[in-house]
PDB file of C-alpha atoms in Angstrom:
ATOM      1  CA  MET T   1      -0.062   0.133   0.014  1.00  0.00           C
ATOM      2  CA  LYS T   2       2.466   2.541  -1.362  1.00  0.00           C
ATOM      3  CA  ASP T   3       1.644   6.076  -1.999  1.00  0.00           C
ATOM      4  CA  LEU T   4      -1.513   6.279   0.400  1.00  0.00           C
ATOM      5  CA  VAL T   5      -0.476   9.835   1.383  1.00  0.00           C
ATOM      6  CA  MET T   6       1.405  12.555  -0.683  1.00  0.00           C
ATOM      7  CA  GLN T   7       2.923  16.045   0.121  1.00  0.00           C
ATOM      8  CA  GLY T   8       1.486  18.862  -1.689  1.00  0.00           C
ATOM      9  CA  ASN T   9       2.311  22.633  -1.457  1.00  0.00           C
ATOM     10  CA  ILE T  10       2.382  24.407   1.689  1.00  0.00           C
ATOM     11  CA  LYS T  11      -1.285  25.048   1.814  1.00  0.00           C
ATOM     12  CA  GLU T  12      -2.037  21.433   1.094  1.00  0.00           C
ATOM     13  CA  GLY T  13       0.451  19.972   3.257  1.00  0.00           C
ATOM     14  CA  ILE T  14       0.067  15.910   3.758  1.00  0.00           C
ATOM     15  CA  TYR T  15      -3.005  14.529   2.170  1.00  0.00           C
ATOM     16  CA  THR T  16      -4.618  11.663   0.793  1.00  0.00           C
ATOM     17  CA  THR T  17      -7.647  11.510  -1.698  1.00  0.00           C
ATOM     18  CA  GLU T  18     -11.264  10.124  -1.851  1.00  0.00           C
ATOM     19  CA  THR T  19      -9.921   7.848  -4.845  1.00  0.00           C
ATOM     20  CA  ILE T  20      -7.221   6.210  -2.490  1.00  0.00           C
ATOM     21  CA  ILE T  21      -9.846   5.820   0.323  1.00  0.00           C
ATOM     22  CA  ALA T  22     -12.390   4.218  -1.747  1.00  0.00           C
ATOM     23  CA  LYS T  23      -9.857   1.867  -3.539  1.00  0.00           C
ATOM     24  CA  TYR T  24      -7.980   0.695  -0.275  1.00  0.00           C
ATOM     25  CA  ALA T  25     -11.257   0.765   1.742  1.00  0.00           C
ATOM     26  CA  HIS T  26     -12.918  -1.509  -1.023  1.00  0.00           C
ATOM     27  CA  ILE T  27     -15.879   0.522  -1.228  1.00  0.00           C
ATOM     28  CA  GLU T  28     -17.420   2.335  -4.375  1.00  0.00           C
ATOM     29  CA  ARG T  29     -16.281   5.903  -4.930  1.00  0.00           C
ATOM     30  CA  ARG T  30     -19.957   6.998  -5.369  1.00  0.00           C
ATOM     31  CA  SER T  31     -20.844   5.472  -1.817  1.00  0.00           C
ATOM     32  CA  LEU T  32     -17.949   7.238  -0.328  1.00  0.00           C
ATOM     33  CA  MET T  33     -18.897  10.574  -2.013  1.00  0.00           C
ATOM     34  CA  LYS T  34     -22.339  10.420  -0.440  1.00  0.00           C
ATOM     35  CA  VAL T  35     -20.559  10.231   3.017  1.00  0.00           C
ATOM     36  CA  ILE T  36     -18.520  13.239   2.148  1.00  0.00           C
ATOM     37  CA  ASN T  37     -21.304  15.084   1.036  1.00  0.00           C
ATOM     38  CA  LYS T  38     -23.321  14.335   3.870  1.00  0.00           C
ATOM     39  CA  TYR T  39     -20.599  15.233   6.406  1.00  0.00           C
ATOM     40  CA  SER T  40     -19.237  17.829   4.576  1.00  0.00           C
ATOM     41  CA  GLU T  41     -19.696  20.563   7.120  1.00  0.00           C
ATOM     42  CA  ASN T  42     -18.113  18.294   9.677  1.00  0.00           C
ATOM     43  CA  LEU T  43     -15.098  17.644   7.380  1.00  0.00           C
ATOM     44  CA  LYS T  44     -14.577  21.506   7.220  1.00  0.00           C
ATOM     45  CA  LYS T  45     -14.124  21.478  11.087  1.00  0.00           C
ATOM     46  CA  PHE T  46     -10.654  19.874  10.423  1.00  0.00           C
ATOM     47  CA  GLY T  47      -9.576  22.519   7.702  1.00  0.00           C
ATOM     48  CA  THR T  48     -10.582  23.628   4.306  1.00  0.00           C
ATOM     49  CA  VAL T  49     -11.706  20.698   2.139  1.00  0.00           C
ATOM     50  CA  ARG T  50      -9.453  20.991  -0.836  1.00  0.00           C
ATOM     51  CA  PHE T  51      -9.952  19.538  -4.172  1.00  0.00           C
ATOM     52  CA  GLU T  52      -8.937  19.998  -7.864  1.00  0.00           C
ATOM     53  CA  ILE T  53     -11.051  19.573 -11.093  1.00  0.00           C
ATOM     54  CA  ALA T  54      -9.950  16.440 -13.049  1.00  0.00           C
ATOM     55  CA  GLY T  55     -11.092  15.581 -16.316  1.00  0.00           C
ATOM     56  CA  HIS T  56     -14.702  16.054 -17.195  1.00  0.00           C
ATOM     57  CA  GLY T  57     -15.215  18.232 -14.287  1.00  0.00           C
ATOM     58  CA  ARG T  58     -14.646  15.454 -11.730  1.00  0.00           C
ATOM     59  CA  LYS T  59     -13.429  16.783  -8.475  1.00  0.00           C
ATOM     60  CA  THR T  60     -10.449  15.057  -6.698  1.00  0.00           C
ATOM     61  CA  TYR T  61     -10.766  15.923  -2.896  1.00  0.00           C
ATOM     62  CA  LYS T  62      -7.772  16.122  -0.666  1.00  0.00           C
ATOM     63  CA  PHE T  63      -8.129  15.366   2.754  1.00  0.00           C
ATOM     64  CA  ASN T  64      -5.775  16.246   5.510  1.00  0.00           C
ATOM     65  CA  GLU T  65      -4.716  13.787   8.216  1.00  0.00           C
ATOM     66  CA  GLN T  66      -7.672  14.908  10.563  1.00  0.00           C
ATOM     67  CA  GLN T  67     -10.246  14.966   7.815  1.00  0.00           C
ATOM     68  CA  ALA T  68      -9.214  11.320   6.258  1.00  0.00           C
ATOM     69  CA  THR T  69      -9.372  10.048  10.043  1.00  0.00           C
ATOM     70  CA  TYR T  70     -12.820  11.414  10.427  1.00  0.00           C
ATOM     71  CA  LEU T  71     -13.943  10.203   7.502  1.00  0.00           C
ATOM     72  CA  LEU T  72     -12.906   6.810   8.066  1.00  0.00           C
ATOM     73  CA  THR T  73     -14.680   6.663  11.349  1.00  0.00           C
ATOM     74  CA  LEU T  74     -17.727   7.120   9.230  1.00  0.00           C
ATOM     75  CA  LEU T  75     -17.265   3.822   7.394  1.00  0.00           C
ATOM     76  CA  ASP T  76     -18.289   0.095   8.530  1.00  0.00           C
ATOM     77  CA  ASN T  77     -15.328  -1.469  10.171  1.00  0.00           C
ATOM     78  CA  THR T  78     -15.034  -4.429   7.186  1.00  0.00           C
ATOM     79  CA  GLU T  79     -11.742  -6.147   7.339  1.00  0.00           C
ATOM     80  CA  PRO T  80     -10.368  -3.996   4.141  1.00  0.00           C
ATOM     81  CA  VAL T  81     -11.290  -0.826   6.216  1.00  0.00           C
ATOM     82  CA  ILE T  82      -9.706  -1.928   9.359  1.00  0.00           C
ATOM     83  CA  GLU T  83      -6.541  -2.601   7.398  1.00  0.00           C
ATOM     84  CA  PHE T  84      -6.650   0.570   5.445  1.00  0.00           C
ATOM     85  CA  LYS T  85      -7.077   2.642   8.857  1.00  0.00           C
ATOM     86  CA  ILE T  86      -4.077   1.086  10.189  1.00  0.00           C
ATOM     87  CA  ALA T  87      -2.143   1.652   6.783  1.00  0.00           C
ATOM     88  CA  LEU T  88      -3.323   5.273   6.470  1.00  0.00           C
ATOM     89  CA  VAL T  89      -2.430   6.113   9.841  1.00  0.00           C
ATOM     90  CA  LYS T  90       1.241   4.726   9.489  1.00  0.00           C
ATOM     91  CA  ALA T  91       1.642   6.445   6.081  1.00  0.00           C
ATOM     92  CA  PHE T  92       0.575   9.888   7.687  1.00  0.00           C
ATOM     93  CA  TYR T  93       3.007   9.370  10.481  1.00  0.00           C
ATOM     94  CA  GLU T  94       5.831   8.298   8.240  1.00  0.00           C
ATOM     95  CA  LEU T  95       5.364  11.200   5.991  1.00  0.00           C
ATOM     96  CA  ARG T  96       5.116  13.556   8.797  1.00  0.00           C
ATOM     97  CA  GLU T  97       8.326  12.518  10.284  1.00  0.00           C
ATOM     98  CA  GLU T  98      10.071  12.396   6.842  1.00  0.00           C
ATOM     99  CA  VAL T  99       9.128  16.078   6.265  1.00  0.00           C
ATOM    100  CA  ALA T 100      10.108  16.879   9.916  1.00  0.00           C
ATOM    101  CA  ASN T 101      13.608  15.432   9.259  1.00  0.00           C
ATOM    102  CA  GLN T 102      13.935  17.257   5.923  1.00  0.00           C
ATOM    103  CA  ARG T 103      13.334  20.420   7.781  1.00  0.00           C
ATOM    104  CA  VAL T 104      15.904  19.723  10.406  1.00  0.00           C
ATOM    105  CA  LEU T 105      18.633  18.965   7.762  1.00  0.00           C
ATOM    106  CA  LEU T 106      17.457  22.007   5.702  1.00  0.00           C
ATOM    107  CA  GLU T 107      17.970  24.176   9.006  1.00  0.00           C
ATOM    108  CA  ARG T 108      21.556  22.593   9.399  1.00  0.00           C
ATOM    109  CA  ASN T 109      22.532  23.372   6.105  1.00  0.00           C
ATOM    110  CA  LYS T 110      21.485  26.840   6.599  1.00  0.00           C
ATOM    111  CA  GLN T 111      23.711  27.207   9.504  1.00  0.00           C
ATOM    112  CA  ILE T 112      26.592  25.330   7.773  1.00  0.00           C
ATOM    113  CA  ASN T 113      26.240  27.904   4.637  1.00  0.00           C
ATOM    114  CA  LYS T 114      26.225  30.739   6.926  1.00  0.00           C
ATOM    115  CA  ASP T 115      29.316  29.548   8.764  1.00  0.00           C
ATOM    116  CA  LEU T 116      31.081  28.860   5.427  1.00  0.00           C
ATOM    117  CA  GLY T 117      30.181  32.120   4.251  1.00  0.00           C
ATOM    118  CA  GLN T 118      31.586  34.063   7.307  1.00  0.00           C
ATOM    119  CA  VAL T 119      35.100  31.667   6.909  1.00  0.00           C
ATOM    120  CA  ILE T 120      35.369  32.888   3.240  1.00  0.00           C
ATOM    121  CA  HIS T 121      34.666  36.399   3.990  1.00  0.00           C
ATOM    122  CA  GLU T 122      37.190  36.576   6.915  1.00  0.00           C
ATOM    123  CA  TYR T 123      39.876  35.084   4.576  1.00  0.00           C
ATOM    124  CA  LEU T 124      39.133  36.321   1.250  1.00  0.00           C
ATOM    125  CA  PRO T 125      38.493  39.930   0.976  1.00  0.00           C
TER     126      PRO T 125
END
C-alpha cells in the first residue's frame, strides 16, 4: 500500500484523496462521495476541504490527516477498512516524520552555509 499519502504545496500539506480511500477501503467511490457530501460541514471543522478539478469536471478531494481520519470513522469496520485505517495512520505518521527530518536537515545546511560564508569572507577580502 504505497503512496497512500502525498505531500502537496504548503497550503495542502500532507493529504490523501477520496480515490485512494475508496480503492483501499474496497468501497465504491460513489458511496464514499455520499458520505463526504453528507458530512461535509463536519469535515470543514478539520480544515478547508481542498479539491482539484480532474477530467470531465470531476473533483478530486484532498483530505488532510484529521479529515481522512474522521472520514474513516464514518465507514463500516469491514476487514479491508480496518486494514486501510492502520496503513493510512502509519503512512501519515511516516511522511510527517520524513518532512520534519527534511526541515531539520535544511536548517542545519543553512547554518553550515552561513558559517562557510563567514569563513570565506574573513579569509578572502
